[in-house]
XYZ file of C-alpha atoms in Angstrom:
654
model
C 0.075 -0.428 -0.075
C 0.813 3.169 -0.370
C 1.993 5.316 2.332
C -0.875 7.736 1.760
C -3.410 5.139 1.749
C -2.393 2.861 4.523
C -1.201 4.606 6.855
C -1.171 3.076 10.285
C 1.084 5.615 12.736
C 0.704 7.688 15.525
C 1.774 11.469 15.014
C -0.206 13.314 17.245
C -2.683 12.562 20.221
C -5.128 15.604 19.239
C -4.875 16.424 15.962
C -4.642 14.024 12.508
C -5.917 11.050 13.415
C -6.794 10.072 10.162
C -3.718 7.642 10.355
C -1.434 9.957 9.024
C 1.923 8.729 7.150
C 5.889 9.140 9.175
C 7.597 11.919 7.709
C 11.101 11.122 6.796
C 12.491 12.219 9.358
C 10.301 10.793 12.028
C 11.083 7.158 9.862
C 14.687 8.354 10.504
C 13.920 8.660 14.399
C 12.717 4.845 14.527
C 14.912 2.671 12.289
C 18.220 4.310 13.499
C 18.741 1.807 15.987
C 21.981 2.675 17.601
C 19.988 6.255 19.130
C 17.856 3.751 21.196
C 21.374 1.573 22.173
C 23.559 4.320 23.058
C 20.669 5.416 25.085
C 20.095 2.386 26.932
C 24.170 1.746 27.364
C 24.238 4.958 28.971
C 21.708 4.904 31.052
C 22.120 1.485 32.151
C 25.839 2.726 33.487
C 24.313 5.544 35.230
C 21.476 3.114 37.246
C 24.785 0.590 38.800
C 27.232 4.531 39.485
C 24.066 5.745 40.820
C 22.632 2.436 42.826
C 25.662 -0.033 42.912
C 28.638 1.805 42.422
C 27.846 5.142 44.040
C 31.003 6.995 43.307
C 32.555 10.033 44.979
C 32.758 11.721 41.553
C 29.568 10.985 40.331
C 28.690 13.807 41.786
C 25.354 16.011 41.249
C 26.670 18.120 38.251
C 28.786 15.258 36.242
C 25.270 12.760 37.234
C 23.021 15.860 35.011
C 25.670 15.914 32.503
C 25.392 12.241 31.731
C 22.114 11.343 31.558
C 21.608 14.999 29.721
C 24.479 12.666 27.534
C 22.193 9.535 27.417
C 19.594 11.631 26.968
C 20.193 13.593 24.084
C 20.084 10.547 20.855
C 16.823 10.142 22.035
C 14.978 12.855 23.245
C 16.737 15.229 20.602
C 14.992 14.172 17.650
C 11.219 13.850 19.928
C 11.830 17.664 20.777
C 12.518 18.596 17.517
C 9.489 17.199 16.648
C 7.625 18.786 19.123
C 8.845 22.127 18.252
C 7.902 21.733 15.046
C 4.229 20.544 15.542
C 3.741 23.587 17.425
C 4.989 25.854 15.452
C 2.412 24.433 12.937
C -0.069 24.962 15.979
C -0.575 21.479 16.889
C -0.099 21.583 20.662
C -1.534 18.175 21.860
C 0.926 16.026 20.305
C 3.033 12.918 21.756
C 6.352 14.135 20.696
C 5.586 17.547 22.915
C 3.511 15.938 25.825
C 6.857 13.683 26.158
C 9.541 16.851 25.479
C 7.434 18.305 28.841
C 7.503 14.707 30.577
C 10.710 14.435 30.285
C 11.690 18.418 31.200
C 9.484 18.060 34.178
C 11.531 14.512 35.914
C 14.814 16.464 35.298
C 13.561 19.784 36.367
C 12.863 17.615 39.977
C 16.181 15.635 39.477
C 14.733 12.033 38.579
C 17.080 12.161 35.345
C 17.329 7.998 34.965
C 13.275 8.642 34.700
C 13.451 11.422 32.225
C 15.928 9.058 30.417
C 13.829 5.852 30.891
C 10.450 7.688 29.532
C 12.495 8.664 25.829
C 13.989 5.424 25.344
C 10.278 3.112 26.043
C 8.515 6.095 23.888
C 11.400 5.361 20.725
C 12.235 1.808 21.392
C 7.766 1.211 21.455
C 7.653 3.593 18.367
C 10.141 1.741 16.148
C 8.355 -1.957 16.985
C 4.464 -0.271 16.516
C 5.932 1.269 13.014
C 7.702 -2.241 12.579
C 4.633 -3.705 12.685
C 3.009 -1.712 11.327
C 5.218 -1.980 8.268
C 5.249 -5.564 8.036
C 1.599 -5.884 8.003
C 1.287 -3.080 5.074
C 4.040 -5.234 3.554
C 2.285 -8.530 4.091
C -1.090 -7.477 2.231
C 0.833 -5.577 -0.292
C 2.512 -9.041 -0.981
C -0.438 -10.421 -1.001
C -2.430 -8.553 -3.781
C 0.477 -7.218 -6.033
C 1.190 -10.306 -8.577
C 0.767 -8.561 -11.051
C 3.818 -10.394 -13.589
C 6.823 -7.841 -14.111
C 7.543 -9.224 -18.124
C 4.947 -9.298 -21.083
C 6.352 -11.626 -23.801
C 4.903 -9.991 -27.146
C 4.216 -11.843 -30.390
C 6.733 -9.921 -32.965
C 6.542 -11.516 -36.931
C 7.365 -15.654 -36.140
C 8.869 -14.495 -32.158
C 8.348 -13.239 -29.359
C 10.049 -10.179 -27.060
C 9.753 -9.559 -23.836
C 9.425 -5.735 -22.547
C 7.225 -4.669 -19.610
C 3.594 -5.190 -19.677
C 2.889 -1.330 -19.454
C 3.688 -0.749 -22.741
C 1.463 -3.878 -24.280
C -1.429 -2.480 -26.285
C -5.537 -3.334 -26.395
C -4.806 -6.557 -29.466
C -1.867 -7.495 -29.502
C -0.914 -11.406 -28.824
C 1.142 -12.678 -25.918
C 2.485 -15.877 -25.000
C 2.408 -17.551 -21.127
C 4.867 -20.191 -20.596
C 4.107 -22.529 -18.008
C 3.888 -21.970 -13.608
C 4.303 -18.121 -15.185
C 1.800 -15.370 -14.186
C -0.565 -13.295 -16.873
C 0.220 -10.474 -17.146
C -2.577 -7.910 -18.617
C -6.305 -9.649 -19.392
C -6.619 -11.245 -22.602
C -8.675 -13.387 -24.108
C -7.169 -17.369 -24.376
C -6.795 -18.369 -28.629
C -5.192 -21.433 -27.724
C -6.831 -23.968 -26.924
C -8.145 -25.452 -23.378
C -5.743 -24.872 -20.676
C -5.280 -24.913 -16.344
C -4.808 -21.771 -14.283
C -4.026 -21.439 -11.031
C -6.565 -18.275 -9.711
C -5.876 -18.012 -5.965
C -4.438 -14.620 -6.853
C -7.588 -13.162 -7.986
C -10.418 -15.493 -6.376
C -8.716 -17.009 -3.139
C -10.093 -20.469 -4.743
C -6.842 -22.777 -4.625
C -8.813 -25.380 -7.143
C -7.108 -24.622 -10.721
C -9.955 -23.374 -13.184
C -9.492 -24.773 -16.269
C -10.915 -21.661 -19.549
C -11.213 -22.822 -23.120
C -10.460 -20.668 -26.097
C -11.859 -17.568 -26.479
C -12.554 -17.429 -22.949
C -11.382 -14.442 -20.986
C -8.089 -14.853 -18.459
C -7.141 -12.821 -15.810
C -4.255 -10.396 -14.880
C -3.129 -12.225 -11.958
C -3.405 -16.243 -12.788
C -0.441 -18.554 -13.175
C -0.680 -20.446 -15.977
C -0.244 -24.347 -14.950
C 0.117 -27.142 -18.437
C 1.028 -25.507 -21.125
C 2.484 -23.015 -23.234
C -1.226 -20.746 -24.472
C -1.043 -16.917 -25.975
C -3.547 -13.674 -25.544
C -5.418 -11.027 -27.508
C -4.633 -8.082 -24.962
C -8.027 -6.519 -23.832
C -6.921 -3.973 -21.216
C -4.452 -2.083 -20.946
C -1.919 -2.606 -18.018
C -3.363 -0.175 -15.467
C -6.525 -0.976 -16.518
C -6.123 -5.228 -15.786
C -8.219 -6.970 -13.178
C -4.864 -6.910 -10.513
C -4.602 -3.310 -11.456
C -7.853 -2.327 -9.725
C -8.018 -4.629 -6.999
C -4.780 -3.082 -6.012
C -6.538 0.018 -6.571
C -9.862 -1.104 -4.389
C -7.765 -1.734 -1.645
C -6.002 0.976 -1.460
C -8.775 3.327 -1.559
C -10.625 0.787 1.149
C -8.194 2.437 4.067
C -9.824 6.051 3.076
C -13.227 5.443 3.742
C -13.748 5.329 7.499
C -16.273 3.435 9.709
C -18.115 5.162 12.331
C -15.875 3.644 14.914
C -12.650 5.860 13.789
C -14.238 8.554 13.294
C -15.062 8.201 16.901
C -12.548 7.279 17.979
C -10.847 10.690 16.241
C -13.229 12.909 17.462
C -12.686 11.154 20.450
C -9.371 12.463 21.006
C -9.032 15.366 20.345
C -11.392 16.243 23.241
C -9.603 13.211 25.486
C -6.029 14.095 25.692
C -7.216 18.163 25.841
C -8.943 17.333 29.071
C -6.359 15.033 30.263
C -3.480 17.729 30.043
C -6.053 20.159 31.637
C -6.116 17.313 35.037
C -2.499 16.656 34.654
C -2.079 21.240 35.552
C -4.776 20.962 37.634
C -3.247 17.720 39.903
C -0.211 19.655 40.164
C -2.340 23.593 41.355
C -4.968 22.366 43.179
C -3.189 20.159 46.008
C -1.387 23.420 46.555
C -4.675 24.896 48.111
C -5.953 21.853 50.203
C -3.081 19.651 52.042
C -1.352 21.303 54.189
C 2.052 18.520 53.519
C 1.498 19.975 49.984
C 5.301 19.479 48.490
C 5.200 20.852 44.995
C 8.028 18.112 43.112
C 5.738 15.292 44.476
C 2.423 16.846 42.685
C 4.633 17.586 40.084
C 5.828 13.733 39.545
C 2.393 12.876 39.301
C 1.205 15.446 37.143
C 3.766 13.869 34.309
C 3.159 10.126 35.194
C -0.776 12.078 33.801
C 1.607 13.549 30.850
C 2.776 9.899 29.737
C -0.247 8.175 30.180
C -2.561 11.008 28.042
C -1.560 10.229 24.517
C -4.219 8.124 23.375
C -1.415 6.212 21.137
C -3.120 3.040 21.564
C -6.395 3.741 19.816
C -5.517 5.942 16.400
C -2.634 2.985 15.504
C -4.866 0.263 16.595
C -8.151 1.002 15.290
C -7.543 1.827 11.611
C -4.701 -1.240 11.426
C -8.208 -3.479 13.098
C -10.286 -2.372 10.273
C -6.764 -2.512 7.255
C -6.318 -5.968 8.822
C -10.043 -7.174 8.273
C -9.788 -5.803 4.821
C -6.695 -7.922 4.401
C -8.295 -10.466 5.179
C -11.181 -9.730 2.872
C -8.704 -9.375 0.335
C -6.455 -12.837 1.322
C -10.016 -14.214 0.945
C -11.104 -13.168 -2.796
C -13.827 -10.397 -1.113
C -13.068 -7.037 -1.938
C -14.402 -4.847 0.590
C -14.506 -1.339 -0.777
C -14.646 0.839 2.930
C -14.208 0.318 6.848
C -17.888 1.196 6.686
C -19.214 -0.880 4.368
C -17.488 -3.873 7.045
C -19.434 -2.473 9.152
C -22.593 -2.464 7.417
C -22.101 -6.219 6.282
C -21.103 -6.835 9.889
C -25.264 -5.538 10.568
C -26.652 -7.557 7.814
C -30.202 -9.183 8.299
C -31.223 -9.294 5.076
C -29.868 -10.873 1.990
C -31.345 -10.059 -1.198
C -30.282 -12.849 -4.215
C -30.580 -12.149 -8.136
C -31.408 -15.620 -9.459
C -29.264 -15.667 -13.031
C -25.737 -15.940 -12.643
C -25.778 -15.733 -8.160
C -27.323 -18.447 -7.086
C -27.531 -20.295 -11.038
C -24.209 -20.528 -13.107
C -26.561 -18.722 -16.271
C -24.783 -21.599 -18.361
C -27.715 -22.180 -20.085
C -28.554 -25.368 -21.774
C -31.314 -25.765 -24.657
C -33.369 -28.931 -23.379
C -35.599 -29.005 -26.948
C -37.314 -27.209 -29.277
C -41.191 -27.667 -29.919
C -42.842 -26.924 -33.052
C -46.178 -25.341 -33.954
C -46.049 -24.808 -37.869
C -45.298 -25.880 -41.038
C -41.799 -24.687 -41.058
C -39.201 -27.364 -40.213
C -36.185 -27.120 -36.919
C -33.853 -26.031 -39.851
C -36.017 -22.454 -40.852
C -37.184 -22.121 -37.264
C -33.275 -21.926 -35.651
C -32.486 -19.540 -38.900
C -34.963 -16.719 -37.606
C -33.612 -17.567 -34.143
C -29.876 -17.176 -34.739
C -30.648 -14.438 -36.610
C -32.503 -12.780 -33.855
C -30.089 -14.297 -30.647
C -26.727 -13.456 -32.458
C -26.864 -9.096 -31.093
C -27.441 -10.052 -27.855
C -25.526 -10.931 -25.170
C -27.859 -12.070 -22.782
C -27.168 -15.818 -21.580
C -30.404 -17.543 -22.659
C -29.133 -15.701 -25.964
C -26.054 -17.050 -26.184
C -27.390 -21.015 -25.352
C -29.769 -20.672 -27.856
C -27.195 -19.422 -30.591
C -24.988 -22.273 -29.475
C -27.556 -24.434 -29.470
C -28.700 -24.446 -33.545
C -26.900 -24.921 -36.535
C -25.422 -21.782 -38.250
C -27.171 -21.456 -41.745
C -24.317 -20.594 -44.379
C -27.170 -18.178 -45.751
C -27.700 -16.330 -42.366
C -31.274 -14.395 -42.251
C -30.808 -10.170 -42.873
C -32.562 -8.446 -39.797
C -33.913 -5.063 -40.944
C -34.410 -3.444 -38.129
C -34.327 -5.331 -33.613
C -35.944 -3.958 -30.666
C -34.415 -5.381 -27.345
C -36.988 -5.141 -24.390
C -35.723 -5.485 -20.906
C -37.303 -8.182 -18.676
C -39.063 -9.050 -22.176
C -36.955 -9.952 -25.569
C -36.623 -9.234 -28.501
C -39.118 -7.767 -31.694
C -37.242 -7.916 -35.004
C -38.285 -7.314 -39.050
C -36.786 -9.740 -41.000
C -37.535 -9.753 -44.889
C -40.659 -7.765 -43.908
C -41.852 -9.739 -41.104
C -42.332 -9.095 -37.262
C -40.296 -11.507 -35.194
C -41.175 -11.678 -31.956
C -38.845 -14.122 -29.645
C -39.093 -13.461 -25.451
C -41.129 -15.252 -22.643
C -44.872 -15.318 -22.046
C -45.308 -11.239 -21.378
C -43.912 -10.515 -23.996
C -46.210 -12.785 -26.264
C -49.058 -11.428 -24.732
C -48.678 -7.676 -25.076
C -47.568 -8.840 -28.755
C -51.363 -9.956 -28.354
C -50.180 -13.877 -29.543
C -51.948 -16.644 -28.570
C -49.620 -19.348 -27.087
C -50.291 -23.052 -28.118
C -51.603 -25.178 -25.252
C -48.118 -27.704 -24.759
C -45.748 -24.097 -24.971
C -47.842 -22.548 -21.894
C -45.180 -21.938 -19.142
C -44.789 -25.691 -16.864
C -44.238 -25.673 -13.116
C -40.290 -26.752 -13.423
C -37.684 -25.358 -12.898
C -37.000 -24.847 -17.004
C -37.075 -21.400 -18.840
C -39.343 -20.927 -21.801
C -38.547 -19.304 -24.437
C -41.476 -18.828 -27.756
C -40.725 -17.416 -31.367
C -43.900 -15.957 -33.007
C -43.508 -14.503 -37.001
C -46.608 -11.324 -37.711
C -48.217 -13.125 -34.784
C -48.964 -16.420 -34.542
C -46.530 -18.906 -32.686
C -44.187 -20.817 -33.983
C -41.857 -22.187 -31.556
C -40.820 -22.495 -27.867
C -37.693 -23.188 -26.804
C -36.805 -24.515 -23.342
C -33.732 -24.376 -21.747
C -32.551 -25.289 -18.199
C -30.323 -23.391 -15.625
C -28.298 -25.414 -12.611
C -27.928 -24.253 -9.355
C -24.567 -23.355 -7.799
C -23.178 -26.416 -6.063
C -22.500 -23.924 -2.667
C -25.941 -22.441 -2.838
C -27.470 -24.657 -0.723
C -24.719 -24.754 1.729
C -24.634 -20.835 1.379
C -27.999 -20.281 2.900
C -27.420 -22.408 5.396
C -24.531 -20.204 7.204
C -26.363 -16.806 6.158
C -29.538 -18.265 8.682
C -27.090 -19.731 11.048
C -25.755 -16.253 11.373
C -28.245 -14.854 12.193
C -29.562 -13.476 9.469
C -32.632 -13.094 9.573
C -34.788 -13.802 5.820
C -33.146 -14.183 2.603
C -35.013 -13.061 -0.187
C -35.388 -13.363 -3.929
C -35.438 -11.279 -6.823
C -35.610 -12.231 -10.746
C -37.185 -11.582 -13.362
C -37.272 -15.066 -14.559
C -41.433 -17.059 -14.503
C -43.048 -16.610 -11.151
C -43.227 -20.905 -11.043
C -39.911 -21.416 -11.853
C -38.553 -18.660 -9.683
C -40.580 -20.391 -6.945
C -39.004 -23.606 -7.477
C -35.309 -22.775 -7.191
C -36.374 -20.571 -3.749
C -38.422 -23.874 -1.941
C -35.684 -26.486 -3.280
C -33.107 -23.659 -1.867
C -35.468 -22.805 1.715
C -34.910 -19.190 0.559
C -37.802 -16.996 2.741
C -39.001 -14.948 0.101
C -39.513 -15.121 -3.725
C -40.647 -13.000 -6.321
C -40.657 -13.161 -9.758
C -41.546 -11.854 -13.611
C -39.916 -8.632 -12.449
C -38.716 -5.531 -14.534
C -35.294 -4.165 -14.357
C -36.804 -0.618 -12.369
C -39.597 -3.903 -10.631
C -36.585 -5.142 -9.331
C -35.160 -1.646 -7.672
C -39.341 -0.876 -6.317
C -39.140 -4.707 -4.444
C -35.674 -3.555 -2.971
C -36.820 -0.058 -1.643
C -39.825 -2.247 -0.533
C -37.309 -4.643 1.189
C -35.707 -1.606 3.191
C -38.521 -0.273 4.150
C -39.867 -2.942 6.499
C -36.504 -4.721 7.698
C -34.748 -3.653 10.480
C -30.522 -4.143 10.616
C -29.186 -3.553 6.815
C -29.954 -5.591 3.746
C -27.205 -6.523 0.729
C -28.460 -7.498 -2.443
C -25.866 -9.969 -3.939
C -26.140 -9.754 -7.989
C -24.346 -10.277 -10.811
C -23.165 -6.501 -11.213
C -23.979 -6.323 -14.479
C -27.766 -6.356 -15.062
C -27.886 -5.653 -11.347
C -26.264 -2.367 -10.780
C -29.588 0.287 -10.045
C -30.818 -2.563 -7.182
C -26.777 -2.658 -5.326
C -26.119 0.685 -5.676
C -30.244 1.436 -4.147
C -28.815 -1.765 -0.966
C -27.323 -1.072 2.706
C -24.127 -3.220 0.929
C -24.448 -3.958 -2.780
C -22.272 -7.632 -2.876
C -21.336 -8.533 -6.615
C -21.046 -11.813 -7.293
C -17.592 -13.378 -9.727
C -17.742 -9.890 -10.827
C -14.250 -9.128 -11.741
C -14.799 -8.700 -15.677
C -17.533 -6.599 -15.323
C -16.806 -2.553 -14.642
C -20.386 -1.814 -13.777
C -20.082 -4.849 -10.892
C -16.641 -2.855 -9.873
C -17.915 0.625 -10.455
C -21.018 -0.248 -8.322
C -20.885 -2.315 -5.785
C -19.863 -2.005 -2.248
C -18.326 -5.449 -2.112
C -16.988 -7.272 -4.816
C -16.962 -11.776 -4.870
C -13.861 -12.391 -6.799
C -15.364 -16.008 -7.243
C -18.635 -17.248 -8.156
C -18.591 -18.780 -4.699
C -21.880 -17.807 -2.742
C -20.540 -19.028 0.559
C -18.135 -16.488 0.470
C -21.455 -13.961 1.530
C -21.261 -15.649 4.899
C -17.523 -15.438 5.451
C -17.856 -12.110 4.501
C -20.024 -11.402 6.899
C -17.886 -13.611 9.378
C -14.317 -11.435 8.589
C -17.042 -8.126 9.566
C -18.151 -9.121 12.496
C -14.399 -10.349 13.734
C -13.010 -6.977 12.768
C -15.395 -4.969 14.824
C -14.562 -7.651 17.637
C -11.011 -6.970 17.523
C -11.443 -2.949 16.943
C -13.790 -2.731 20.489
C -11.136 -5.268 22.460
C -8.766 -2.278 21.619
C -10.564 -0.183 22.236
C -11.963 -1.234 25.962
C -7.517 -3.157 26.573
C -6.642 0.853 25.762
C -8.979 2.604 27.649
C -9.311 0.015 30.523
C -5.324 0.373 31.442
C -5.071 4.038 30.882
C -7.813 5.087 33.198
C -6.159 2.412 35.891
C -2.437 4.210 35.527
C -4.215 7.548 35.828
C -5.746 6.862 38.692
C -2.112 5.114 40.257
C -0.245 8.277 39.146
C -2.608 10.843 40.773
C -2.887 8.647 43.786
C 0.963 8.663 44.112
C 1.073 4.631 43.618
C 2.379 5.111 39.644
C 5.441 6.168 38.634
C 7.033 7.167 34.897
C 8.569 3.630 34.525
C 5.543 2.204 35.267
C 3.810 5.172 33.114
C 5.395 4.507 29.976
C 5.470 0.827 30.225
C 1.680 0.990 30.364
C 1.460 3.705 26.969
C 3.989 1.755 25.166
C 2.852 -2.280 25.979
C -0.901 -1.527 25.729
C 0.094 -0.080 22.135
C 2.156 -3.082 21.052
C -1.131 -5.453 22.074
C -3.349 -3.979 20.065
C -1.741 -3.534 17.117
C -0.295 -6.837 18.012
C -4.067 -7.968 17.972
C -5.415 -6.214 15.376
C -3.038 -7.558 12.253
C -3.658 -11.646 13.919
C -6.648 -12.038 12.039
C -4.657 -11.714 8.490
C -3.928 -15.244 9.978
C -7.457 -16.304 10.290
C -9.441 -19.150 9.185
C -12.788 -17.805 8.268
C -14.116 -20.399 6.329
C -16.753 -23.295 6.853
C -17.624 -26.479 5.847
C -20.747 -27.033 8.586
C-alpha cells in the first residue's frame, strides 16, 4: 500500500488522527537503532553508578551531565518534532507531551526516569512502526502479484517487454508456471490456471479458447497465447490493488468517533494533569511541589491515546486485508461495519444463485416450418444479444450458411427481442412479451411448473415455436443459505425476472424465505426499496453486477458476485466477490464481525489500562516507568491483536 492510503502511525494525539504517514525525519528516527542502543547503554551505566557503585566523583553535576548525554540520542529528535508541531499550531502532540514530561522529570532531579521515558517511548515507536510496516507489506505482497514481463508476438518470435507497454489487441505468450501479465482472451486451446490470487480459490480453473483470462492468474500446464483486451493499468489485478488502497481511506463510524474522541480527550487529560499539580496546594497542608509535579508528569505520559488511534484503523485495515486474502474486496471500513449488521440478504437468481450456463433442452414446433427454418430465425435474432439465454440458443442451433438478414431489431429489457426480417415481424421472448404482442400461445408451449425457462417465437403474430432452456444451481447455493441463517441473518429473499413458477421452484429448493418473480429491472429496485422499509438492520443485495447495477446501488451493501471481469460490478458494488462461491457472502460477514470485535477489544484494552494507570498516578502509586510501559505496551498489544485477523480461517464446511 502507498503511504497515503494505508497509513497507520500515530503522529499526533489530538490532531490528524486520519492514520497519518511518517515523515522522513520520523522514519529516520524510528529506524536508526544505534540511538536507543546508545541511550540504553548510558542509562544502564548511570543506574549502576547511582545505585550500586556510588563513586564519589559521580556527584550531582556529573550525574546531570551523564543523563543529559544519555537523553540526547532519543530525546532530541522527539523534542525537535514537538517544537515543529507547536509552530504549526499542533499543541497536544505526543512529541510535545513527552518533551514536557521529561523536562519535568529532569527539573525534579529524576534524571534516570526522564531518560527512560524517552528511551522506552522511542523503542515502542520503533516496534509499532515495524509492526505496521509488516502488516502493510504482507497485504501488498498478497495482492501485488502483477507480472513484471510480457512476451509479445513480433513476427514469428516473441520479445520480452514490460506489460505497461503492451497495447490492446496485441498477442502475448504465457509459459507454464508464469503469471498472466494482462487481461486477455485465450486464443489457444483449453488450459488450466491457478486463480488463487484473484478469487481466493485453490482449485485450478479450466478455461477454453475465446474465454477471458485475467492478469494475476498462473498458467499451469502448457504454453498459451492471449489477445490482450485491457491495458496494464486497467487490468483486473491493478483494479484490485486500487480498490484495497482506496478502501483504507473510507472510515468506519468507530474510526471517526475515536478521532473526535481523541481531540477532546487529550486536552482534558492535560488540563487534569495541570490541576493535579496546582490544586493540592490549596487543600493539602503537607503539599510538596515536586511530589505533585511528578504525579502530573505521569498523567502526561499516559494521556496520549496512541493505542487507540493506531490500532483501530489498523484493525479495519487488517479486516480488509483478510477479506482480500479470501477473494473478497471490501471497499472500506464503513462497508465492513455495514456487513456486520446485515439482517436480510437479497439475491438475484440468474448468474448469482445459478450458473447462468443455459442449455437448450428441446424446441417444440407449432407450424409447417421445420427446425432448420425455425433455427434460422432464432439464430438471426439472438446472435446480436449478449444475454446468457441468447448465447445458449445460438450455441445450440446449427449456423446456416446463408443467415437471414435482420432489417430492424429492438431489445425489450425483461421481455425479449422484436425484429423485422424480410418484412416479417419476428418476436422472441417470454410469455409476457407474447401477451403484449397479442400472440396466442399454443397450449403445449405455455409455462410449466418446473425449473426450465420457456422462450417463445412468433412470426407475424403466430406462435411458431417454444424453446425450453434450463439452468442449474451453483454447487454451494444450499450451503450458502444455511450459513447465512446460522449467522443470524433473519431473511433471505430472491428477486428475478424469470417466470414466477420457475423462481418459486428454485426458492423452495434452496429454502429461501421470500421469492419474487416476473420482475422487470425497475421493479427489482422498487421491491428492494419496499424490503428496506420493512426491515430492521442492513439489507445486502447479491447480484452479477451487470444488469443489477441499480439494485446494487440502492442496497445498504451491494455485493457483486464473480464480477472481476465486469466494470459495472467493480464501480457499483460495495463488496466484490471475485469467485462464484456464494459461501463467500457468509465469510465476508464473519470477517466483518471479527474485525468489529477486535476493534472494540482494542478500545477496551487501551481505555481500561489507561484509566487504571491514570488513577494510580493521581494517587501517587504509579511511577513514570509504569506510565511509559503502560502506554507503549498497550499500543503494541493492540497492534498485535489487530493484525492477527489476517491469519484466521473464516471458511466454514458446516
